[in-house]
XYZ file of N, CA, C and O in Angstrom:
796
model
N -6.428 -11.077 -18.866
C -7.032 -9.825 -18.425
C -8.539 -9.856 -18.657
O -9.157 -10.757 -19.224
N -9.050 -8.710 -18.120
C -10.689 -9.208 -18.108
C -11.155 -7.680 -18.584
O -12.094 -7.015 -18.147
N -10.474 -7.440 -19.319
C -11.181 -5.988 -20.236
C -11.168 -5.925 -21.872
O -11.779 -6.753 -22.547
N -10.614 -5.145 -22.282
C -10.530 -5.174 -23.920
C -9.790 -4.539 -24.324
O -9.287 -4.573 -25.447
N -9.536 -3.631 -23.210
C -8.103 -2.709 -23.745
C -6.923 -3.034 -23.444
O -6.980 -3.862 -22.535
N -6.070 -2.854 -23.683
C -4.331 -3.519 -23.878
C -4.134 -2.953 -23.153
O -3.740 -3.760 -22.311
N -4.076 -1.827 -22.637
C -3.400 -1.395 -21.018
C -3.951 -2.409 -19.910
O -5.096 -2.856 -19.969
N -3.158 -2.697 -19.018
C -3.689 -3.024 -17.995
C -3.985 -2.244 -16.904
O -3.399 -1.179 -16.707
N -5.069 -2.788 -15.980
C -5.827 -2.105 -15.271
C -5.650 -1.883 -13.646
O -6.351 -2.487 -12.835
N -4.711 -1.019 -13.304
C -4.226 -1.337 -11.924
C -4.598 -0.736 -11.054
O -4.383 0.454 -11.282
N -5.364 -0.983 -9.532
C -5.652 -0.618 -8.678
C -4.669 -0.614 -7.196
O -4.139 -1.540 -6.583
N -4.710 1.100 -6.915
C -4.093 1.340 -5.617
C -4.758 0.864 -4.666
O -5.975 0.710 -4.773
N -4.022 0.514 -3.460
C -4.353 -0.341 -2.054
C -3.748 0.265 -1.060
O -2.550 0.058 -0.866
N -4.619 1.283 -0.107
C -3.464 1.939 0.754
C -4.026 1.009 1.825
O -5.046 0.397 1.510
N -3.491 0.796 3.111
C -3.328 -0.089 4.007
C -3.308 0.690 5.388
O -2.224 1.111 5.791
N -4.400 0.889 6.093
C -4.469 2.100 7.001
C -5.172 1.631 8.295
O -5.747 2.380 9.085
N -5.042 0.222 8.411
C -6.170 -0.412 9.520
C -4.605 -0.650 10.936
O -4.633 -1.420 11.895
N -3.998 -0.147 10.729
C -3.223 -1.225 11.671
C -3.360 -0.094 13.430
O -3.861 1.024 13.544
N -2.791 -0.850 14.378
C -3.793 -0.032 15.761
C -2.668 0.946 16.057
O -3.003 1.779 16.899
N -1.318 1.090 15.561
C -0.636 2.543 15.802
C 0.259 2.075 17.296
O 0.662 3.038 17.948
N 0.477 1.128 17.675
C 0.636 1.240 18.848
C 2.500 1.556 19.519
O 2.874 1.484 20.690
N 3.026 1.773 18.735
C 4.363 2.397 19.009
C 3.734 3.519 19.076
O 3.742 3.955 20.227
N 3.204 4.160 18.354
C 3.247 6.036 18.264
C 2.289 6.073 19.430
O 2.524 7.009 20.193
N 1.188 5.244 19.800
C 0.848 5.917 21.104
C -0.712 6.667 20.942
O -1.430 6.988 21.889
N -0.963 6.815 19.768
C -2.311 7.575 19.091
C -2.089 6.969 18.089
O -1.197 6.181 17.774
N -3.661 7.700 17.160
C -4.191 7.164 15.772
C -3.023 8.343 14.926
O -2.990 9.485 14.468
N -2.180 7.144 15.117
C -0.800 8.185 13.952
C -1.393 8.349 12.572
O -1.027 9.389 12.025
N -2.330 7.486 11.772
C -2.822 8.098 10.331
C -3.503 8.846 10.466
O -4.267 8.937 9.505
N -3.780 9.925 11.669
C -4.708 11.116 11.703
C -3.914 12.718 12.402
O -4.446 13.818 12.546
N -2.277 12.216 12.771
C -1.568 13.444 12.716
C -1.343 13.951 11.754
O -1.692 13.530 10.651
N -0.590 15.158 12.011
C -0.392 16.597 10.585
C 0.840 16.376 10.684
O 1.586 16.387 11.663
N 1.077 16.101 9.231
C 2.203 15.960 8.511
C 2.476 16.786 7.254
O 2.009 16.355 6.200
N 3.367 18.224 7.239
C 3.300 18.915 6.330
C 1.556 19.654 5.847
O 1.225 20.189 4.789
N 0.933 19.454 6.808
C -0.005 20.460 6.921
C -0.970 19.445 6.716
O -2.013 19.898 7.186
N -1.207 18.142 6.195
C -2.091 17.109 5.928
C -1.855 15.756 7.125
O -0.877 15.306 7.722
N -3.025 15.494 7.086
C -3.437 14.464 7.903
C -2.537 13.277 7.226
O -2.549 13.253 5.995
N -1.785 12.328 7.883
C -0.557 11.410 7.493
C -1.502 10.720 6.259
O -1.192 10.873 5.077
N -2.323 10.184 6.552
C -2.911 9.559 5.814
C -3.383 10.066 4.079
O -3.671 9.249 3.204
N -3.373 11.162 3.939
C -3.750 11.808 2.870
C -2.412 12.100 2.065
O -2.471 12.286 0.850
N -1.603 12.125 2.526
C -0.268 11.650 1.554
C -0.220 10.649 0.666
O 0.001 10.787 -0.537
N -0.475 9.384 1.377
C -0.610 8.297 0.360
C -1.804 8.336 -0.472
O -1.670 8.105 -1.674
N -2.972 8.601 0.012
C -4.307 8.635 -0.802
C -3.983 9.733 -2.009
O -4.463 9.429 -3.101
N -3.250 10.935 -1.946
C -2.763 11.637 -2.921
C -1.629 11.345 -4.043
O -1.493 11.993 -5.081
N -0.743 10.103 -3.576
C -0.129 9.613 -4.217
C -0.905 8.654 -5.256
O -0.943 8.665 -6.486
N -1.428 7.931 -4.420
C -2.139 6.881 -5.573
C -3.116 7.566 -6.118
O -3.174 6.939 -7.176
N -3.898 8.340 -6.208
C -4.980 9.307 -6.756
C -3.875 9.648 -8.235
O -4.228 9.366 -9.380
N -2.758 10.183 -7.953
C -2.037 10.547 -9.103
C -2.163 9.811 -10.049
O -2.653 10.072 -11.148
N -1.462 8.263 -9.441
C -1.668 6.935 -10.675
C -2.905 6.207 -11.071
O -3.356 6.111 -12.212
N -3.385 5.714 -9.986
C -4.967 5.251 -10.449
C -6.166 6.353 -10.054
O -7.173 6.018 -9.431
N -5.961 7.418 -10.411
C -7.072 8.025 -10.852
C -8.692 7.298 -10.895
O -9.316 6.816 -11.841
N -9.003 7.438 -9.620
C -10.652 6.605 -9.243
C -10.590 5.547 -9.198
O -11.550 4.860 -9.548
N -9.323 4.947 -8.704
C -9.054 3.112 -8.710
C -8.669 2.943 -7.444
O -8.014 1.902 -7.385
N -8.785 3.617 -6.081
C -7.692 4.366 -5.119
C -8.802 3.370 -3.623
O -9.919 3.730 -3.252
N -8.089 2.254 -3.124
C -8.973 1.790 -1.980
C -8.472 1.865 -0.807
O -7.481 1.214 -0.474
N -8.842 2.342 -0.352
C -8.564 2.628 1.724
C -8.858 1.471 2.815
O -9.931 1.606 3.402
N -8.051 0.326 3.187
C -8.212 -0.813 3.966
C -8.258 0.153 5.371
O -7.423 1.035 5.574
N -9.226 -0.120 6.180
C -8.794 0.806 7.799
C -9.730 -0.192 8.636
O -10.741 -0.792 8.269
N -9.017 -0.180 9.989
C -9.551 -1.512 10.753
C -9.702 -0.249 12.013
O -10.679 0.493 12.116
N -8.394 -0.225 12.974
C -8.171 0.002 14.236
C -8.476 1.868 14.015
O -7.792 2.519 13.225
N -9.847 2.645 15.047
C -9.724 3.325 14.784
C -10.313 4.217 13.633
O -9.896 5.321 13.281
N -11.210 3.616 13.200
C -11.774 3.294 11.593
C -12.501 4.659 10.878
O -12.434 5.368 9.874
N -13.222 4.496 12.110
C -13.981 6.443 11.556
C -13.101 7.394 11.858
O -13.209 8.376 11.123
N -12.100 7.479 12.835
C -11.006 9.075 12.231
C -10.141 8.689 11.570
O -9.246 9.531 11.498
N -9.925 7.726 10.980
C -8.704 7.325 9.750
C -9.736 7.651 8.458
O -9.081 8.250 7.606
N -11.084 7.465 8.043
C -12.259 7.820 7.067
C -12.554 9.350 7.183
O -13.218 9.860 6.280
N -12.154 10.056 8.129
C -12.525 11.530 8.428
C -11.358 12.098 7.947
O -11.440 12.809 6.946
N -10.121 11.885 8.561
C -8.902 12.350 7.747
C -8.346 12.239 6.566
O -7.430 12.943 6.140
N -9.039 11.101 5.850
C -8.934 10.999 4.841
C -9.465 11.603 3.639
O -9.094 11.452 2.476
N -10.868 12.670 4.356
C -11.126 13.769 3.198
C -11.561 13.234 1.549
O -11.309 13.723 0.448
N -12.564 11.623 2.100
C -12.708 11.285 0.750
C -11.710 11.155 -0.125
O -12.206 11.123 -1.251
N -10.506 11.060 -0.166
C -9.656 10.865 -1.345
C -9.898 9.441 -1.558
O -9.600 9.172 -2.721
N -10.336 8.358 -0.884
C -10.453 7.194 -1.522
C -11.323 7.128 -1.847
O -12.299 7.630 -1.288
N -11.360 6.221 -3.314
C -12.789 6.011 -4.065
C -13.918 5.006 -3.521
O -15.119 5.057 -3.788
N -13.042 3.774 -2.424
C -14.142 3.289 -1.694
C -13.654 2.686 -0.513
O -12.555 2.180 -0.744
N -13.958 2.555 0.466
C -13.669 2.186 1.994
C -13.461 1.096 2.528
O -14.606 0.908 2.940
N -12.783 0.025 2.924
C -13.088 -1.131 3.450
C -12.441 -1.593 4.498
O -11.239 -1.858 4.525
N -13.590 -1.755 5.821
C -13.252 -2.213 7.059
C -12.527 -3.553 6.719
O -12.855 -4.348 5.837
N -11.310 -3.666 7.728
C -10.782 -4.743 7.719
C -11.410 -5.079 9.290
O -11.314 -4.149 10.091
N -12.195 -6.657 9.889
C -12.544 -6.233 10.774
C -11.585 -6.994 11.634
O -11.599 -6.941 12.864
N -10.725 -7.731 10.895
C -9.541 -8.534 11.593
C -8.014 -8.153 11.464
O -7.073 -8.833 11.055
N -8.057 -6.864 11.937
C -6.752 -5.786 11.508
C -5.625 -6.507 12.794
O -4.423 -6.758 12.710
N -6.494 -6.674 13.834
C -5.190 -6.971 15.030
C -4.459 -8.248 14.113
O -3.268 -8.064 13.863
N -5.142 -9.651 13.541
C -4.356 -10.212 13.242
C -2.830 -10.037 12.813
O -1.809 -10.722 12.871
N -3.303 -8.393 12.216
C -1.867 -8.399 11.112
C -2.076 -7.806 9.725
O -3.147 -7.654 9.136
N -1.010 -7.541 9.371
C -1.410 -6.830 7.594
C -1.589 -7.383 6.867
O -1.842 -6.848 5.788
N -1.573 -9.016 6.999
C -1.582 -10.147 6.086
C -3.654 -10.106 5.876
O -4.317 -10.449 4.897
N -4.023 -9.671 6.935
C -5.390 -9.601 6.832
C -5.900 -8.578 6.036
O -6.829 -8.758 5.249
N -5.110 -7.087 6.271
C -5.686 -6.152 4.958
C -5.459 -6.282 3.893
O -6.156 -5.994 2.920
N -3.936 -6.965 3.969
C -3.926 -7.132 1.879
C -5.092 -8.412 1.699
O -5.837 -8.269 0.730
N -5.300 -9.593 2.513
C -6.395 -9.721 1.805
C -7.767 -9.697 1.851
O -8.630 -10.445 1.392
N -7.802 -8.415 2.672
C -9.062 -7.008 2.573
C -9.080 -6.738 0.525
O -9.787 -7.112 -0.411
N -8.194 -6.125 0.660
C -7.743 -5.535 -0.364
C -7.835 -6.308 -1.615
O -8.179 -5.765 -2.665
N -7.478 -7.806 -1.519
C -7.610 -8.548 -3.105
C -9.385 -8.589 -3.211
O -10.216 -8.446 -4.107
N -9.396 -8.811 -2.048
C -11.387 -8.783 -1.659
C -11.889 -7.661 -2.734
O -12.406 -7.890 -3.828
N -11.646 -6.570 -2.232
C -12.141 -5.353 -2.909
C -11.887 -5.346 -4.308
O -12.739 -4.937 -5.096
N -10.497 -5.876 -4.765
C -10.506 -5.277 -6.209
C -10.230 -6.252 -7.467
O -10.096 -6.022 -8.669
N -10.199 -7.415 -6.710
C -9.811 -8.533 -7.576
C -10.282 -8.992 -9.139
O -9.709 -9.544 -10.078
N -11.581 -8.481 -8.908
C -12.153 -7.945 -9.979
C -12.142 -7.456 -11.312
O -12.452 -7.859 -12.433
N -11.695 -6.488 -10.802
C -11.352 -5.339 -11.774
C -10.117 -4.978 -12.030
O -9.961 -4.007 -12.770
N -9.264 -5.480 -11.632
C -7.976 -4.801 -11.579
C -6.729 -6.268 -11.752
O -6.421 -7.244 -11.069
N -6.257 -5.594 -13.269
C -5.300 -6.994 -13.427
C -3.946 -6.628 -12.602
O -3.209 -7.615 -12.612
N -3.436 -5.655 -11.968
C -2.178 -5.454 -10.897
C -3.076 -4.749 -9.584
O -3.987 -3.926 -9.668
N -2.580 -5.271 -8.560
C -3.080 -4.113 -7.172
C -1.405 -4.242 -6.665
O -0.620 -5.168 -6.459
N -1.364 -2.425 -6.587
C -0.401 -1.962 -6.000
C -0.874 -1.891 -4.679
O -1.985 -1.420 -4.436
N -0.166 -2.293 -3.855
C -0.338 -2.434 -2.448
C 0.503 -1.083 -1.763
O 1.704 -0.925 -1.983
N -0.238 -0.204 -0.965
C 0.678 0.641 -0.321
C 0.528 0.903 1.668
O -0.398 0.586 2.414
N 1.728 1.523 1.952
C 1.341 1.427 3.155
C 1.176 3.344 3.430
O 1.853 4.267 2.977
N -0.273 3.337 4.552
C -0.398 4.807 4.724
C 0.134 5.596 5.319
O -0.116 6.800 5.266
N 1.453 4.756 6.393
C 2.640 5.602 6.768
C 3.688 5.688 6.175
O 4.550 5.608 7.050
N 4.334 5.844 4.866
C 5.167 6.248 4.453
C 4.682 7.395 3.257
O 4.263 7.204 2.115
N 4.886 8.473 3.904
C 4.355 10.110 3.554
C 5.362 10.295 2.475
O 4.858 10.525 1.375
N 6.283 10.264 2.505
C 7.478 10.684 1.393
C 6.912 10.217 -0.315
O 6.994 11.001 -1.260
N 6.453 9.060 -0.407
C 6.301 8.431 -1.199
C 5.525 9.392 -2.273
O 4.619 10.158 -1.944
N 5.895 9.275 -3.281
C 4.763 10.283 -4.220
C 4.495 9.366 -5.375
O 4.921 8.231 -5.587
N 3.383 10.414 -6.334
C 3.208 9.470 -7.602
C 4.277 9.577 -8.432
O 4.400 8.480 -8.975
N 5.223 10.424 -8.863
C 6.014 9.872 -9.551
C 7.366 8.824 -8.876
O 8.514 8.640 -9.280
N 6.611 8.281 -7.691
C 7.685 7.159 -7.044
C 6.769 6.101 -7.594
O 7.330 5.437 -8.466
N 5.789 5.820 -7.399
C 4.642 5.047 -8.039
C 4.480 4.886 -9.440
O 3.994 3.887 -9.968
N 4.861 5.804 -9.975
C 4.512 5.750 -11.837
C 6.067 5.128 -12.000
O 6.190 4.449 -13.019
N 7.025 5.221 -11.341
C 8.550 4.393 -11.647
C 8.067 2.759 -11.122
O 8.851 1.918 -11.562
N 7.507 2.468 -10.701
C 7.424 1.001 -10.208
C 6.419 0.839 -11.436
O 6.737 0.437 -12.555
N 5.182 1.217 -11.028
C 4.129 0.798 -12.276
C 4.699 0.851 -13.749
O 3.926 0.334 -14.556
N 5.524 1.204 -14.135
C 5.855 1.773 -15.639
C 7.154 0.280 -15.636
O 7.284 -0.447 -16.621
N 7.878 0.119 -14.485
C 8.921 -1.176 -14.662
C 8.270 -2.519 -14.898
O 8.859 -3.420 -15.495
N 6.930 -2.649 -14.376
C 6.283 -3.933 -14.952
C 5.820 -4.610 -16.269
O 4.958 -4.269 -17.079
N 6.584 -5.580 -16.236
C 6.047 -5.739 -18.010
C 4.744 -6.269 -18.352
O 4.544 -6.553 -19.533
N 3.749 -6.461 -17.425
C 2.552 -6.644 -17.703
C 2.739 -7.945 -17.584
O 1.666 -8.450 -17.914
N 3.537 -8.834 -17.283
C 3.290 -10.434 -16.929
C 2.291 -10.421 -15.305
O 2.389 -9.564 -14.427
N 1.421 -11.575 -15.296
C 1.131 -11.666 -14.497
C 2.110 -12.956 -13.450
O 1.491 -13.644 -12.638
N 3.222 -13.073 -13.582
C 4.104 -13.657 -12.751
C 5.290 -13.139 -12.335
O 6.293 -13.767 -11.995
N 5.013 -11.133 -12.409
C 6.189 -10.566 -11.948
C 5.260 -9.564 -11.491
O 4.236 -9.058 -11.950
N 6.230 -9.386 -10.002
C 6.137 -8.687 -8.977
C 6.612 -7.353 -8.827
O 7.496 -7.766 -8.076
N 6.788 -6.355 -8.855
C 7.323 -5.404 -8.925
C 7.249 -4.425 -7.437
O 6.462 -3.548 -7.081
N 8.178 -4.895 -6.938
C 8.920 -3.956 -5.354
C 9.910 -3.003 -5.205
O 10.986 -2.930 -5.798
N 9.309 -2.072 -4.111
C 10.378 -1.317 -3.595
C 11.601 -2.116 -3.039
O 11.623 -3.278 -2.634
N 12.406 -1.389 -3.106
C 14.062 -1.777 -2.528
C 14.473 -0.404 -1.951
O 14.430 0.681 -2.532
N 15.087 -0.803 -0.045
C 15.262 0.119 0.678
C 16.171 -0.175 1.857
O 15.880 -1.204 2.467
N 17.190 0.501 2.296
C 18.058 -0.110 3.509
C 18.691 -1.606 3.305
O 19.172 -2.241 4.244
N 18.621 -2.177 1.717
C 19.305 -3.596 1.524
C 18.303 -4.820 1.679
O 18.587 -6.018 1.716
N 16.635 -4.003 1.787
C 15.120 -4.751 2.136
C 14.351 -4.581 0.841
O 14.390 -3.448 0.361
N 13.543 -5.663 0.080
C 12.684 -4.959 -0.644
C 10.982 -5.074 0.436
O 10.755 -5.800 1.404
N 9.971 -3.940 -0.320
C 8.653 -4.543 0.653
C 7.930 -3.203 -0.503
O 8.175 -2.933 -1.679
N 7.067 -2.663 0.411
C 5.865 -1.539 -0.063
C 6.627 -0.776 -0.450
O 7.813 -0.755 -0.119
N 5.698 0.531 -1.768
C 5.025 -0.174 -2.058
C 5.061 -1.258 -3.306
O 6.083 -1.281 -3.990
N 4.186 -1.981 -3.559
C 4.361 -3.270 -4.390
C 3.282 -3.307 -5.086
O 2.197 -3.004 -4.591
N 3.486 -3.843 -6.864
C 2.839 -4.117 -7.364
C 2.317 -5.721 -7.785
O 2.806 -6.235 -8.792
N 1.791 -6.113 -7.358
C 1.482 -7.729 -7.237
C 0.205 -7.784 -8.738
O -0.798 -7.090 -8.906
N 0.783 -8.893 -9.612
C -0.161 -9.380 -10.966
C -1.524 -10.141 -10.450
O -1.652 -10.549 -9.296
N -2.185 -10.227 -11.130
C -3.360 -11.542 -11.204
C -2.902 -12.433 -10.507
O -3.129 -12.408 -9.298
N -2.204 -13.366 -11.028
C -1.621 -14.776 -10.817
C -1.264 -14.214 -8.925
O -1.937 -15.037 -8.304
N -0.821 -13.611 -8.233
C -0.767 -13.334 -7.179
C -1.912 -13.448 -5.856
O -1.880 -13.779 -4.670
N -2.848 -12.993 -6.774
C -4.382 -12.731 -6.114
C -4.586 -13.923 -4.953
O -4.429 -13.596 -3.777
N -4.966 -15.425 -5.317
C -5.159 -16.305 -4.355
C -4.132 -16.390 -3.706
O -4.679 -16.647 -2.634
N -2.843 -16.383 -3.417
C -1.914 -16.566 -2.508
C -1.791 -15.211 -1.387
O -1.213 -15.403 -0.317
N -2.417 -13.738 -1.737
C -2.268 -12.692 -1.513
C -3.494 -12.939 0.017
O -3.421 -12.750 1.231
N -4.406 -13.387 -0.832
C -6.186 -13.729 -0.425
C -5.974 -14.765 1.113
O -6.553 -14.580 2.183
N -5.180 -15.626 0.855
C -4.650 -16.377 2.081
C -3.702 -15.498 3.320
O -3.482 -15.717 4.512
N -3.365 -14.616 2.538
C -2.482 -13.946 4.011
C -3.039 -14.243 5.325
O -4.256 -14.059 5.310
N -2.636 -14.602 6.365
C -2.908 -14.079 7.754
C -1.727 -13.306 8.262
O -0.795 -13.033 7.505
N -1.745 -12.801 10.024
C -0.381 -12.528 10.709
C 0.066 -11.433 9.964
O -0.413 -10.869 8.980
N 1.407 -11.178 10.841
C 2.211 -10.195 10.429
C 2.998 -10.405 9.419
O 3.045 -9.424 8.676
N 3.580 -11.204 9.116
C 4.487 -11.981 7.901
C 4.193 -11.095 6.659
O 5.193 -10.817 5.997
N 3.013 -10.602 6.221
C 2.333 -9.583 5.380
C 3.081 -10.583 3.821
O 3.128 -11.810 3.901
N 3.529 -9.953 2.702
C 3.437 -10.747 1.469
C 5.001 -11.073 1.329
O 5.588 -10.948 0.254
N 5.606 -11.489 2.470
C 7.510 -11.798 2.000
C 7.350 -13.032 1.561
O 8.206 -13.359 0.738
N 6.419 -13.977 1.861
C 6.696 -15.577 1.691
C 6.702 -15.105 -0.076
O 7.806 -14.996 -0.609
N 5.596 -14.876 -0.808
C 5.447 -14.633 -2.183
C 6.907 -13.898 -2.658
O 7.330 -14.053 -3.803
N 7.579 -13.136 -1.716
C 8.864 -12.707 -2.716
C 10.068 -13.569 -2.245
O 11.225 -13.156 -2.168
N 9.667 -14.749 -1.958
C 11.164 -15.103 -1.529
C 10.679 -16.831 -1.835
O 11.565 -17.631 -1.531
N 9.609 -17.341 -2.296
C 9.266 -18.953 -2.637
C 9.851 -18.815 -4.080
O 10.122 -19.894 -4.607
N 10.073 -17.808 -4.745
C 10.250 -18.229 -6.015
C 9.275 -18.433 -6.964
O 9.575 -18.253 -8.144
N 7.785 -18.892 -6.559
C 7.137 -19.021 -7.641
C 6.852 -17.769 -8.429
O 6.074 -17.859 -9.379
N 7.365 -16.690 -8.152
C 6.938 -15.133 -9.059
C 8.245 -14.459 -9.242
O 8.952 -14.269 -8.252
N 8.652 -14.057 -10.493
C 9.752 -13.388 -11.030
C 9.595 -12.133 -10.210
O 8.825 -11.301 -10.689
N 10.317 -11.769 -8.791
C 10.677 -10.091 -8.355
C 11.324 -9.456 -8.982
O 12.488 -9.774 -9.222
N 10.788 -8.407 -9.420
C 11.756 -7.065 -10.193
C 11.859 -6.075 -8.832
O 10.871 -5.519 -8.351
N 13.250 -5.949 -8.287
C 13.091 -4.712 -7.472
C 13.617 -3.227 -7.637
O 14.772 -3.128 -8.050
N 13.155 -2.448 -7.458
C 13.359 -0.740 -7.940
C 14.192 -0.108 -6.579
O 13.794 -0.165 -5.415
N 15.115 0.342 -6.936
C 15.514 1.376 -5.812
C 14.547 2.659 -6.089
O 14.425 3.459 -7.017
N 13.828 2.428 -4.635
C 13.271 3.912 -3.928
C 13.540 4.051 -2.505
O 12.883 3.413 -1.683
N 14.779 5.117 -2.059
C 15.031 5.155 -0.596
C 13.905 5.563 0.313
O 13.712 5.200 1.474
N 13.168 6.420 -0.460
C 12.051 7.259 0.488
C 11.518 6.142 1.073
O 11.413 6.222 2.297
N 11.100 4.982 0.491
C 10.139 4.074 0.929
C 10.254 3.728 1.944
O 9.362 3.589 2.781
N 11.880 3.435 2.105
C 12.166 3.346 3.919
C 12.029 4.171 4.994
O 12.637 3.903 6.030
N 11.246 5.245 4.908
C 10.924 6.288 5.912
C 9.197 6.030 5.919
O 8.223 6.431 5.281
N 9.541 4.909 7.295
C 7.730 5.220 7.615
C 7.654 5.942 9.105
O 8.641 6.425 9.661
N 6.310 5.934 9.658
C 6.361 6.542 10.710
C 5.614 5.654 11.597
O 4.397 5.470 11.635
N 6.790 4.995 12.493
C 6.070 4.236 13.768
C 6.029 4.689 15.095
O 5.464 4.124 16.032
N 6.821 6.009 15.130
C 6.719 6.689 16.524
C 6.523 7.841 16.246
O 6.607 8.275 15.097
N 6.146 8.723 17.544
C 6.241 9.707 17.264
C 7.409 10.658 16.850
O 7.281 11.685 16.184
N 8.627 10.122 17.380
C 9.694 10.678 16.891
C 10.169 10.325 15.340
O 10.986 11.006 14.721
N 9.563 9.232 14.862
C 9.842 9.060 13.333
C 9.168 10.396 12.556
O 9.727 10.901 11.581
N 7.901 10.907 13.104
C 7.209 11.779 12.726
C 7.928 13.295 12.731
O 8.099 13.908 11.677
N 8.307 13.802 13.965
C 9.181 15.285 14.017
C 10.346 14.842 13.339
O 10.792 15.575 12.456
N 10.912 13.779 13.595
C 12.726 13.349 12.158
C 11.780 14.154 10.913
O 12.046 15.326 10.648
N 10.700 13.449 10.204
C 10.634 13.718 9.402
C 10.017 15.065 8.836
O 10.020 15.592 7.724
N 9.535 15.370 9.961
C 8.985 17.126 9.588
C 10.351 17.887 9.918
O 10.350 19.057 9.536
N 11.302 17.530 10.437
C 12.389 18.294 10.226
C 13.235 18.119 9.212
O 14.296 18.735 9.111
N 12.685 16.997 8.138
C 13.712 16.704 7.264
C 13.528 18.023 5.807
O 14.316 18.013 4.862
C-alpha cells in the first residue's frame, strides 16, 4: 500500500462513456425516479468513497457531465469509448492508480444499486491484493467489482468489449463472489427503463 494508514484506500469508478445505442438516446441522461440515470450510481459511490468518486464518459460527454450535477470528484474523457469498456476501465486505472489500493469499478446503468450494496462487497474483501471481489447475478458474476493493486496492469491492458472476465476466469486472482440480484437490472433499452420505473 502506498499510505500509512491500515485501512485501505478505495476508489469508485463509474463507467458512463459507452454510445447507448440499444436505447436509442443518451440513456445516462434520462429520469429515473426523478434523477438523471446517471446520478444514481454517482450517489451510490459518493456513500462509500466519499471524494474518491471518478466519472469515465466518452460517447456524448458533455450531457452525461451536465447530468451528473458534479457528484463526481473528477471527470475523465475516455476518447476511445467505441472500442469498448475494456477502454474505460483502463481510463479508470489511469485516473486512480495512484492513490487508491482497490478501484471498485461500477457501471452507470444499473440504478438499483445502492451504497449499502457497495459497503457489502467492499467490507467482504480481505484486503489482499490478489482477491477480487464481484457481484453475482442471474448464475453471472460482473459489476460492480472490486479489483486490488496487483490487478492494475492487467486492468490497464483492457481493450474491446470482453471488459475484465479474462481476469475472473485465468485464475491468476482469488474471486470472492457476493450475491446481489439488483446488479442484474441494467438499462439497455428503453423498455428496461419503464420495467423498472414500474418496479
Amino acid at each position: 500500500m502506498t499510505h500509512t494508514s491500515s485501512i485501505p484506500i478505495i476508489h469508485a469508478c463509474v463507467l458512463a462513456a459507452g454510445k447507448s445505442s440499444r436505447f436509442g438516446a443518451t440513456k445516462l441522461i434520462q429520469i429515473f425516479r426523478d434523477l438523471p440515470l446517471v446520478q444514481h450510481a454517482l450517489l451510490a459511490a459518493q456513500g462509500v468513497c466519499k471524494d474518491r468518486v471518478t466519472l469515465i464518459v466518452g460517447y456524448d460527454a458533455d450531457a452525461v457531465v451536465v447530468a451528473s450535477a458534479r457528484l463526481a470528484n473528477s471527470v475523465v474523457l475516455n476518447t476511445e469509448f467505441e472500442k469498448g469498456m475494456g477502454t474505460s476501465i483502463a481510463a479508470a486505472i489511469d485516473a486512480c492508480r495512484q492513490n487508491a489500493d482497490a478501484i471498485l469499478i461500477m457501471l452507470a446503468d444499473q440504478p438499483l444499486i445502492s451504497a449499502q450494496h457497495l459497503t457489502i462487497l467492499m467490507t467482504a474483501w480481505s484486503g489482499s491484493d490478489n482477491e477480487i471481489v464481484a457481484s453475482e447475478y442471474d448464475g453471472t458474476i460482473g459489476p460492480p467489482i472490486l479489483f486490488p493493486r496487483n490487478a492494475y496492469d492487467r486492468l490497464r491492458g483492457l481493450d474491446g468489449e470482453s471488459g475484465a472476465k479474462e481476469l475472473l476466469q485465468d485464475g491468476q486472482f482469488d474471486v470472492r463472489s457476493i450475491e446481489l440480484p439488483l446488479a442484474g437490472y441494467d438499462v439497455d433499452t428503453r423498455q428496461d427503463l419503464d420495467l423498472l420505473d414500474q418496479s
